[in-house]
Short mmCIF file of C-alpha atoms in Angstrom, two decimals:
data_model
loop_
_atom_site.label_atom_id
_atom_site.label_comp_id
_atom_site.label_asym_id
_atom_site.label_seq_id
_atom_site.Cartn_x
_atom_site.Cartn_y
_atom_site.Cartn_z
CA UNK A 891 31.82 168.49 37.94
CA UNK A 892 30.75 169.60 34.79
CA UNK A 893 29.36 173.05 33.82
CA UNK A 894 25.99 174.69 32.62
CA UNK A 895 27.72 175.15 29.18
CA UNK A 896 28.62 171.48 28.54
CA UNK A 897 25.18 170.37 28.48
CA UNK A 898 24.37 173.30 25.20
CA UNK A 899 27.33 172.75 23.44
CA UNK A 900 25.81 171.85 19.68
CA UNK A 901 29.33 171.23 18.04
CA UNK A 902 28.67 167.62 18.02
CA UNK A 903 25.09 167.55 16.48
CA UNK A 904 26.06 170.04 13.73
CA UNK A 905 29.31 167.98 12.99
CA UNK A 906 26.69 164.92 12.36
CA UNK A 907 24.89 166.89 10.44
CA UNK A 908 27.66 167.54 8.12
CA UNK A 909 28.86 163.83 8.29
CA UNK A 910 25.48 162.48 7.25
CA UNK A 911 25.05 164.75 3.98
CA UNK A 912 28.61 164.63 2.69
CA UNK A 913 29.95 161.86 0.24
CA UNK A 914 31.13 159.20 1.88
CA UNK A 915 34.93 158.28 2.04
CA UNK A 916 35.93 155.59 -0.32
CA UNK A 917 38.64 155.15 1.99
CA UNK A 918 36.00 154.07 5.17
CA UNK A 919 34.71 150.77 5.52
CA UNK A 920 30.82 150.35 4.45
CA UNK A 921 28.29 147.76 4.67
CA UNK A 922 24.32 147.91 4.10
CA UNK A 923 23.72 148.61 7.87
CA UNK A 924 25.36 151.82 7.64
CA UNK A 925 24.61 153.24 4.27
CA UNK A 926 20.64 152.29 5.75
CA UNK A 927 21.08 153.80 9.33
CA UNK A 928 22.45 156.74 7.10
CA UNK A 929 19.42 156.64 4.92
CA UNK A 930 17.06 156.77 7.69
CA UNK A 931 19.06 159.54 9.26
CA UNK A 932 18.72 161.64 6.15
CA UNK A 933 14.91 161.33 5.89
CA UNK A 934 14.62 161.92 10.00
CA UNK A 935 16.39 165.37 9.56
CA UNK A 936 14.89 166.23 6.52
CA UNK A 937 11.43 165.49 8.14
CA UNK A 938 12.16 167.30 11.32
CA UNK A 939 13.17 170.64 9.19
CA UNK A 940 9.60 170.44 6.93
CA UNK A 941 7.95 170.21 10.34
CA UNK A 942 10.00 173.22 12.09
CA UNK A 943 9.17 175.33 9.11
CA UNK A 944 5.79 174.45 8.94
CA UNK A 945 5.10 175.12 13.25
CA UNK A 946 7.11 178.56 12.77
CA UNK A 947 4.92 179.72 9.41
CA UNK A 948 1.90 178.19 10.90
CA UNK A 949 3.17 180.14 14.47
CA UNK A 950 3.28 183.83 12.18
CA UNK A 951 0.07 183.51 10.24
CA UNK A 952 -1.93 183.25 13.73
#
């Protein structure tokens, strides 16, 4: 059985996080599927941030 606290840990998404924004590794393998999934990933997060920043100013201004 797993615990309450396995289901918040955030170590994972955070670790992505970094991942995703760092230069990539010479060393890895790459292909276009990746560097676009990548891409996509990068313009996801960013959007998601704008939009949290936006609901929290919009959220103290009421």
């Amino acid at each position: 059985m797993s615990r309450i606290g396995d289901y918040f840990k955030l170590g994972d998404v955070f670790r992505y996080f970094y991942q995703v924004f760092q230069k990539p590794d010479p060393s890895r393998p790459t292909n276009a599927n990746i560097r676009m999934m990548h891409g996509i990933n990068r313009i996801s997060i960013i959007m998601f941030l704008i939009c949290v920043i936006v609901m929290i100013v919009r959220a103290i201004l009421r």
